[in-house]
GROMACS .gro file of C-alpha atoms in nm:
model
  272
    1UNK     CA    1  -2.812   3.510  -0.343
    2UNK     CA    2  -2.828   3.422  -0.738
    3UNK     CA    3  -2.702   3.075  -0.731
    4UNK     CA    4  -2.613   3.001  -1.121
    5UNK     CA    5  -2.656   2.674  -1.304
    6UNK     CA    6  -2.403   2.428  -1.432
    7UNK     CA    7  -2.209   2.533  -1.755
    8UNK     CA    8  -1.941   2.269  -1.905
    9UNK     CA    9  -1.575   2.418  -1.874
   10UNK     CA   10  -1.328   2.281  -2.111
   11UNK     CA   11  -1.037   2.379  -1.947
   12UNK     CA   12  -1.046   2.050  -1.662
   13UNK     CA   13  -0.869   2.101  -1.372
   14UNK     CA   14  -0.720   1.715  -1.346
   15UNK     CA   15  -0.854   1.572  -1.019
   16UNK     CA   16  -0.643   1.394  -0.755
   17UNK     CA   17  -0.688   1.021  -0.807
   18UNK     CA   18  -0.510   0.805  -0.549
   19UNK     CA   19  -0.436   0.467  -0.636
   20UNK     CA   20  -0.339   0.152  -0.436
   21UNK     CA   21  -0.124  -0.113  -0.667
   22UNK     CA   22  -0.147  -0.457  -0.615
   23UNK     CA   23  -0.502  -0.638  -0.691
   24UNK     CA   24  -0.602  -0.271  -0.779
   25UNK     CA   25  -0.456  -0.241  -1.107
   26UNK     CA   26  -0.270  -0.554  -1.158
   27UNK     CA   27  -0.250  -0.918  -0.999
   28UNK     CA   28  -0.023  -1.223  -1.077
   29UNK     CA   29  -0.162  -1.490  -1.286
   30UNK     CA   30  -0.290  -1.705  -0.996
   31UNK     CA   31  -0.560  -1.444  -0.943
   32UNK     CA   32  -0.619  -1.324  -1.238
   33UNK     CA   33  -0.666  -1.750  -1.290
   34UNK     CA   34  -0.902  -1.738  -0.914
   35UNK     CA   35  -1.090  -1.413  -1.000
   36UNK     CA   36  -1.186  -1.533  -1.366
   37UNK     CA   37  -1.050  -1.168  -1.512
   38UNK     CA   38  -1.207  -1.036  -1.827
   39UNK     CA   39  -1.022  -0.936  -2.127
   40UNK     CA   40  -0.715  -1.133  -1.945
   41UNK     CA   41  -0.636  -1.383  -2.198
   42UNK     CA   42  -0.274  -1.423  -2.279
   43UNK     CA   43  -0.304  -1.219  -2.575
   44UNK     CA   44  -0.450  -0.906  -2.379
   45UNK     CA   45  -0.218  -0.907  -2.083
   46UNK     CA   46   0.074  -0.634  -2.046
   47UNK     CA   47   0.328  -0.690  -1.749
   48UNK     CA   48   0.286  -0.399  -1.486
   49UNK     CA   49   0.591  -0.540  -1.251
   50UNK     CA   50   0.857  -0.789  -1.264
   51UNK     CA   51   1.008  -1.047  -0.977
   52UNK     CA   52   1.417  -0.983  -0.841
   53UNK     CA   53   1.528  -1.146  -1.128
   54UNK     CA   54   1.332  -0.910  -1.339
   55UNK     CA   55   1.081  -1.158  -1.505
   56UNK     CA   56   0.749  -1.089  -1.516
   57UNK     CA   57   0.504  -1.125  -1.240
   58UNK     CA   58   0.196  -0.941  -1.206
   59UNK     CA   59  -0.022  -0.822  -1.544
   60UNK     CA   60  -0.278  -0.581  -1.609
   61UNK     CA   61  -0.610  -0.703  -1.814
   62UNK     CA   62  -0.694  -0.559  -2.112
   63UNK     CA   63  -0.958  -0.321  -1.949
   64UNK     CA   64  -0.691  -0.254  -1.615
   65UNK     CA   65  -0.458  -0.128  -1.899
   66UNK     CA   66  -0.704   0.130  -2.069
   67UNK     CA   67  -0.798   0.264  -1.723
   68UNK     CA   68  -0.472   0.298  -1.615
   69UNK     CA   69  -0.406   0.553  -1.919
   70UNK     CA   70  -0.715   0.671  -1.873
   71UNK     CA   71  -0.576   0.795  -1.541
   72UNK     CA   72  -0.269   0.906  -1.650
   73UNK     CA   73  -0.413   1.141  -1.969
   74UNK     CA   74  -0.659   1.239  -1.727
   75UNK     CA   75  -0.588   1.269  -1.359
   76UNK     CA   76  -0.284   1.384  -1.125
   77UNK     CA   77  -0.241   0.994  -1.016
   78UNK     CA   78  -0.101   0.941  -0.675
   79UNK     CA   79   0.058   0.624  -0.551
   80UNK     CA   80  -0.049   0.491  -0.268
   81UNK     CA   81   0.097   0.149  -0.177
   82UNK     CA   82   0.242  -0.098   0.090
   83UNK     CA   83   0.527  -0.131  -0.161
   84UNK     CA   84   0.867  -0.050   0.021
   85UNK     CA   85   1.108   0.197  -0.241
   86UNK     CA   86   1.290  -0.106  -0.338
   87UNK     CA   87   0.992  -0.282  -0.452
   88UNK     CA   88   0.849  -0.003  -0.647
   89UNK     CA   89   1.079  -0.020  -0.859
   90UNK     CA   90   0.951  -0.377  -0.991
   91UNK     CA   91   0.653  -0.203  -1.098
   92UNK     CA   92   0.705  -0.073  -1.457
   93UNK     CA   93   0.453   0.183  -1.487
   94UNK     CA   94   0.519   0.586  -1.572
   95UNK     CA   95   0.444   0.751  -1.204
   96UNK     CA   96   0.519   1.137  -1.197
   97UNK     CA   97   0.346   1.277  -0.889
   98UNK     CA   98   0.339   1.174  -0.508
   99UNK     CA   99   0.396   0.860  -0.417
  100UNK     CA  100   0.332   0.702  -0.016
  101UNK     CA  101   0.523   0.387  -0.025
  102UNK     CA  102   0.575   0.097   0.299
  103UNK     CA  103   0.175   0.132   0.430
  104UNK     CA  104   0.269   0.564   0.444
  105UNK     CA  105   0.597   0.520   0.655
  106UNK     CA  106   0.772   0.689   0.287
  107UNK     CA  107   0.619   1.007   0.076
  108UNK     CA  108   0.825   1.048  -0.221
  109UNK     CA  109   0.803   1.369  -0.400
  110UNK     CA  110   0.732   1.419  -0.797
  111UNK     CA  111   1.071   1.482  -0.876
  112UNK     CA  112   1.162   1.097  -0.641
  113UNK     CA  113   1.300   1.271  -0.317
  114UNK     CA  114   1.203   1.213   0.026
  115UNK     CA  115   0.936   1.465   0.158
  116UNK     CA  116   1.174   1.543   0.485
  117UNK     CA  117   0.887   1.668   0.745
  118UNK     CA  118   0.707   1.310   0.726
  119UNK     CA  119   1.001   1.124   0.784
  120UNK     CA  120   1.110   1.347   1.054
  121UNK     CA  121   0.790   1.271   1.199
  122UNK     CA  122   0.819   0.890   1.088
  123UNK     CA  123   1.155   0.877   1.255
  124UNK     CA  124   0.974   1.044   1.645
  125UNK     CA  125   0.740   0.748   1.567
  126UNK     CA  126   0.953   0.442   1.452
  127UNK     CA  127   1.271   0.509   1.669
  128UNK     CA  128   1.089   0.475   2.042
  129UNK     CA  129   0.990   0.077   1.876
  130UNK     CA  130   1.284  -0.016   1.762
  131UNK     CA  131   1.364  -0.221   2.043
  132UNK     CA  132   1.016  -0.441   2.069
  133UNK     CA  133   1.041  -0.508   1.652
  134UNK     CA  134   1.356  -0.619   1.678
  135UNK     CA  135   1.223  -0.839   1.946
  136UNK     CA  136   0.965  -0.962   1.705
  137UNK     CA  137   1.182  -0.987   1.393
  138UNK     CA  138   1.463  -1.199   1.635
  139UNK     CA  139   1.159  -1.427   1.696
  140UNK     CA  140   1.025  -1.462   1.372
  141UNK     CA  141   1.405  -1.532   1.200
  142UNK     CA  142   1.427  -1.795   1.437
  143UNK     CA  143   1.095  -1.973   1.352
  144UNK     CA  144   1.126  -1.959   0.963
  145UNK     CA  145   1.445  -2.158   0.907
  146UNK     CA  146   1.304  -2.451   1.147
  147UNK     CA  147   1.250  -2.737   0.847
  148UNK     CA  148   0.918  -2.723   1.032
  149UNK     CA  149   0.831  -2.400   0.925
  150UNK     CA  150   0.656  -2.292   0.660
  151UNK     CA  151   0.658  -1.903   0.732
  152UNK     CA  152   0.834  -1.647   0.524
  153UNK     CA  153   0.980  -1.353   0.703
  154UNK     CA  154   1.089  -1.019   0.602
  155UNK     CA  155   1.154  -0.701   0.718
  156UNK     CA  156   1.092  -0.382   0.615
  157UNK     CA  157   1.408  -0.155   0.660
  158UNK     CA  158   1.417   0.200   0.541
  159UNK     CA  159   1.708   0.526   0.630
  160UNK     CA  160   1.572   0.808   0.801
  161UNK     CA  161   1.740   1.146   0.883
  162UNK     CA  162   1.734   1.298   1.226
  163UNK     CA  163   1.882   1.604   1.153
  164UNK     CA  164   2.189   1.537   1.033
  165UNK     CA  165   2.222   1.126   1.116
  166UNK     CA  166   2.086   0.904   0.862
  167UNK     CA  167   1.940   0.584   1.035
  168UNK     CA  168   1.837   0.277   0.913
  169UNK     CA  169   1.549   0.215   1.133
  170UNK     CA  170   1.270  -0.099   1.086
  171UNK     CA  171   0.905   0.028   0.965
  172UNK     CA  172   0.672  -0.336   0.972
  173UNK     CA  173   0.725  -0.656   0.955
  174UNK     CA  174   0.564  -0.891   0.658
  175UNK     CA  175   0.520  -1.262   0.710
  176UNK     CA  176   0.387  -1.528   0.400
  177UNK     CA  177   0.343  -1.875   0.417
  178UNK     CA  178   0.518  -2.041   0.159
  179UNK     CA  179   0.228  -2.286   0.100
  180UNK     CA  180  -0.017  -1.970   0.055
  181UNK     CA  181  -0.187  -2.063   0.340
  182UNK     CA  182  -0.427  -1.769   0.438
  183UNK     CA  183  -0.594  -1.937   0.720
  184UNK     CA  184  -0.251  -2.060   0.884
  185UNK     CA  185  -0.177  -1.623   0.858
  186UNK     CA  186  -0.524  -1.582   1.041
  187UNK     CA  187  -0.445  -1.798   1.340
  188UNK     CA  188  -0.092  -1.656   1.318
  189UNK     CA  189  -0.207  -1.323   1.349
  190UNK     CA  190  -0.432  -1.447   1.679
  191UNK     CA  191  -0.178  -1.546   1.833
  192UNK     CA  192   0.074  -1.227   1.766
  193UNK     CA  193  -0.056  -1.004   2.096
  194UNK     CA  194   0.091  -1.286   2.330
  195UNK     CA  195   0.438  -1.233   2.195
  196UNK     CA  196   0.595  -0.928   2.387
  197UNK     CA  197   0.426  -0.700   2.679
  198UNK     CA  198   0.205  -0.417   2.545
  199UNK     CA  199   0.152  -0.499   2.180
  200UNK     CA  200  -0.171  -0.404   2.079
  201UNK     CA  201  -0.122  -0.045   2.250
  202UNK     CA  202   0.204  -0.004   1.991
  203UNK     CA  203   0.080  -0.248   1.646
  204UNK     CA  204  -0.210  -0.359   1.472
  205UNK     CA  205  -0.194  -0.677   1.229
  206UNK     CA  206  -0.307  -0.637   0.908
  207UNK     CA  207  -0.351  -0.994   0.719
  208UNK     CA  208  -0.516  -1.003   0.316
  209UNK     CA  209  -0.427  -1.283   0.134
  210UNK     CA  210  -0.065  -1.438   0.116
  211UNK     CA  211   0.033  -1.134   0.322
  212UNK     CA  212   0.047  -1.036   0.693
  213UNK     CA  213   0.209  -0.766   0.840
  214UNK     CA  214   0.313  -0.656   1.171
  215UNK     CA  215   0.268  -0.284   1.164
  216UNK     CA  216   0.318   0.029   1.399
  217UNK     CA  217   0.025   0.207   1.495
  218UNK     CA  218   0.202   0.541   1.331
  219UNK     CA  219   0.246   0.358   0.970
  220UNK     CA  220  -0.084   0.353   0.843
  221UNK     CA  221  -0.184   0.511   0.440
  222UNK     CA  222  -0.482   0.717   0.594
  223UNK     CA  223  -0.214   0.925   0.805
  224UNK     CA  224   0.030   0.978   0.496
  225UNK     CA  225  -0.241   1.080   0.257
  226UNK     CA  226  -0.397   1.320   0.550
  227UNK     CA  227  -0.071   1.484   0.576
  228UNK     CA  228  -0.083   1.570   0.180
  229UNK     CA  229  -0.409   1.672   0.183
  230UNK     CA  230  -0.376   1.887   0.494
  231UNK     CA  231  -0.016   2.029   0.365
  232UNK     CA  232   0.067   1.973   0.011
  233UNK     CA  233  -0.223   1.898  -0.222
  234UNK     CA  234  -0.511   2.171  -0.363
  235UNK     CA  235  -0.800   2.211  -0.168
  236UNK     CA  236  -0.973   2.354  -0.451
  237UNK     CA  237  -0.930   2.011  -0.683
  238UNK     CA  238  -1.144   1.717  -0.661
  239UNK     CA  239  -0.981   1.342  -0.546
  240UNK     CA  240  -1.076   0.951  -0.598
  241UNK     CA  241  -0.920   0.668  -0.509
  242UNK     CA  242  -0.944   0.292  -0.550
  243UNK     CA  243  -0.818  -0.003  -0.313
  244UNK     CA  244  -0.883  -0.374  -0.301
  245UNK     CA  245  -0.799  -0.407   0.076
  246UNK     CA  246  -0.956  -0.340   0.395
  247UNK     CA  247  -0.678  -0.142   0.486
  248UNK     CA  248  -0.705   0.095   0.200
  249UNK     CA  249  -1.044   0.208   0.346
  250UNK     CA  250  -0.918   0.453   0.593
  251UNK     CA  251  -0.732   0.682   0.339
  252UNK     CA  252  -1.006   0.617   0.084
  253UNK     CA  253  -1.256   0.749   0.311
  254UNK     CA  254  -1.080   1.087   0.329
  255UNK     CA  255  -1.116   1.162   0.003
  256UNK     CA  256  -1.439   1.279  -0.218
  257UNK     CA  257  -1.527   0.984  -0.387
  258UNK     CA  258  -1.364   0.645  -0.379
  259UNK     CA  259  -1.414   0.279  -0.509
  260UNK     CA  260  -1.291  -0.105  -0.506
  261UNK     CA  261  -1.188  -0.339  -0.771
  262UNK     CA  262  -1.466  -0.630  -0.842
  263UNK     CA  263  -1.249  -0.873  -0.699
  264UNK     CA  264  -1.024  -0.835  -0.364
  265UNK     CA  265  -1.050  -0.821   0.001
  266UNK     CA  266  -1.289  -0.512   0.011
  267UNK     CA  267  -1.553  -0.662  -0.205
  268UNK     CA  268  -1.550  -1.043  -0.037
  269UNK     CA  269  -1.629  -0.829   0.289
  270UNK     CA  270  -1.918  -0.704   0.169
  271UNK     CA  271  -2.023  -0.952  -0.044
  272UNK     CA  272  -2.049  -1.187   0.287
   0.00000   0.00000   0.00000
C-alpha cells in the first residue's frame, strides 16, 4: 500500500474546538490584577460578561480577544462551562453551536433548545438525589445567614422533562466565601463527607478558587462532551479544547489535542 504525502487543502474542514469560559477566556479584574495579564491595560480590555445588574464584570485581554475571533472565523466553537442557562446569558459573546452548561447537567443545541435524550438521562440521574441535596442545601441555608457565617450558598435549579412532566429538579450545589477565602473552602470541603450517610458513593467536591461545589457523580463535563462525541459530533473532524481547571481535564482528555491558559488552577498544579 502507496501511502501518499501531505498536500495543503484549501477548502478547511473547521475543527471542533471546545472551550471552558471563566479564567479561560476572560477573568474579572482581581485576576487579571493577581495574574499580571498582558495586553490588559484599561485601554485594551473588552467586557465578555456582565453582573445581575448588567455592569460589567469579567474582561478579555487584548490577546484573549483576538483568539477568541480567531476561534470563531476559524473553528466550530463549543461551550463548555459550569455556567447554569441563567448565567450564560451574562456572558456577551456570539455562541452558535453546542453548548454544555451547569458542569454537563444542560446540552443546548445550536438553534438554543434542550438536547431532550441528555436530560432524560440527567433527569434518571438527578431525581433518585433529590432527597440527600435537599438535605445538604437545608443545611447549608441554615449556616449562611448565622452573622457568624461567612459562606455564600446557592443552588443550582434547572426543569427537566420526564415525558410529559416538567420538573424542577436541583443539579449541584455552589458555596463562596464572601471574604474569598480559598483555604476556609478547602477545609470546608474536608469536612463535607461527614454531613449525610453515603456521600462520597453519590458526590464529589470540586473546589478552584472562590468556588466550591457540591456535585453529583452523574454531572460531570467529560460525560456531556462524551455523549456529543459518541452521538452528535463528526468523527471525521479534528477537536481542541482549553480549560483553566482541574476539572476541565477529564473532557479535555477526550479530545485530540487540548491546552490550559498560563494562569489558572491547571497550570499552579503543575507548576508545583
Amino acid at each position: 500500500m502507496t501511502i501518499p504525502f501531505f498536500k495543503a487543502n484549501l477548502d478547511v474542514i473547521k475543527p471542533y474546538a471546545l472551550m471552558d469560559l471563566d479564567d479561560t477566556l476572560f477573568q474579572t479584574q482581581r485576576k487579571i490584577d493577581a495574574w499580571d495579564l498582558p495586553t490588559a491595560e484599561a485601554e485594551n480590555l473588552v467586557c465578555a460578561t456582565v453582573n445581575k445588574q448588567n455592569e460589567p464584570l469579567s474582561f478579555m485581554s487584548q490577546r484573549q480577544a483576538s483568539f477568541f475571533n480567531w476561534l470563531l472565523a476559524s473553528t466550530d466553537l463549543i461551550v463548555v462551562t459550569a455556567r447554569d442557562r441563567s448565567e450564560i446569558k451574562r456572558v456577551k459573546l456570539p455562541f452558535d453551536s453546542w453548548q454544555v452548561l451547569t458542569h454537563g447537567a444542560i446540552i443546548l443545541m445550536a438553534d438554543g433548545q434542550l438536547l431532550s435524550k441528555w436530560q432524560q438521562h440527567m433527569y434518571d440521574k438527578l431525581a433518585p438525589l433529590q432527597d440527600k441535596l435537599n438535605q445538604l442545601s437545608e443545611l447549608f441555608a441554615s449556616h449562611s445567614k448565622s452573622e457568624q457565617s461567612q459562606l455564600v450558598f446557592t443552588p443550582h435549579i434547572d426543569c427537566f422533562n420526564n415525558g410529559s412532566v416538567e420538573e424542577e429538579l436541583t443539579i449541584y450545589l455552589a458555596i463562596k466565601h464572601a471574604q474569598k477565602d480559598h483555604q476556609a473552602l478547602v477545609d470546608l470541603a474536608k469536612q463535607l463527607p461527614a454531613l449525610i450517610r453515603d456521600f462520597e458513593q453519590d458526590f464529589y467536591v470540586h473546589v478552584n478558587a472562590n468556588n466550591l461545589a457540591i456535585l453529583p457523580h452523574a454531572v460531570h463535563k467529560h460525560h456531556a462532551v462524551q455523549f456529543l462525541l459518541d452521538n452528535h459530533l463528526d468523527h471525521q473532524r479534528p477537536s481542541f479544547g482549553f480549560g483553566d481547571s482541574l476539572a476541565d481535564l477529564p473532557f479535555l482528555q477526550l479530545l485530540d489535542w487540548y491546552g490550559m491558559p498560563s494562569r489558572g488552577q491547571i497550570h499552579d498544579h503543575y507548576q508545583s
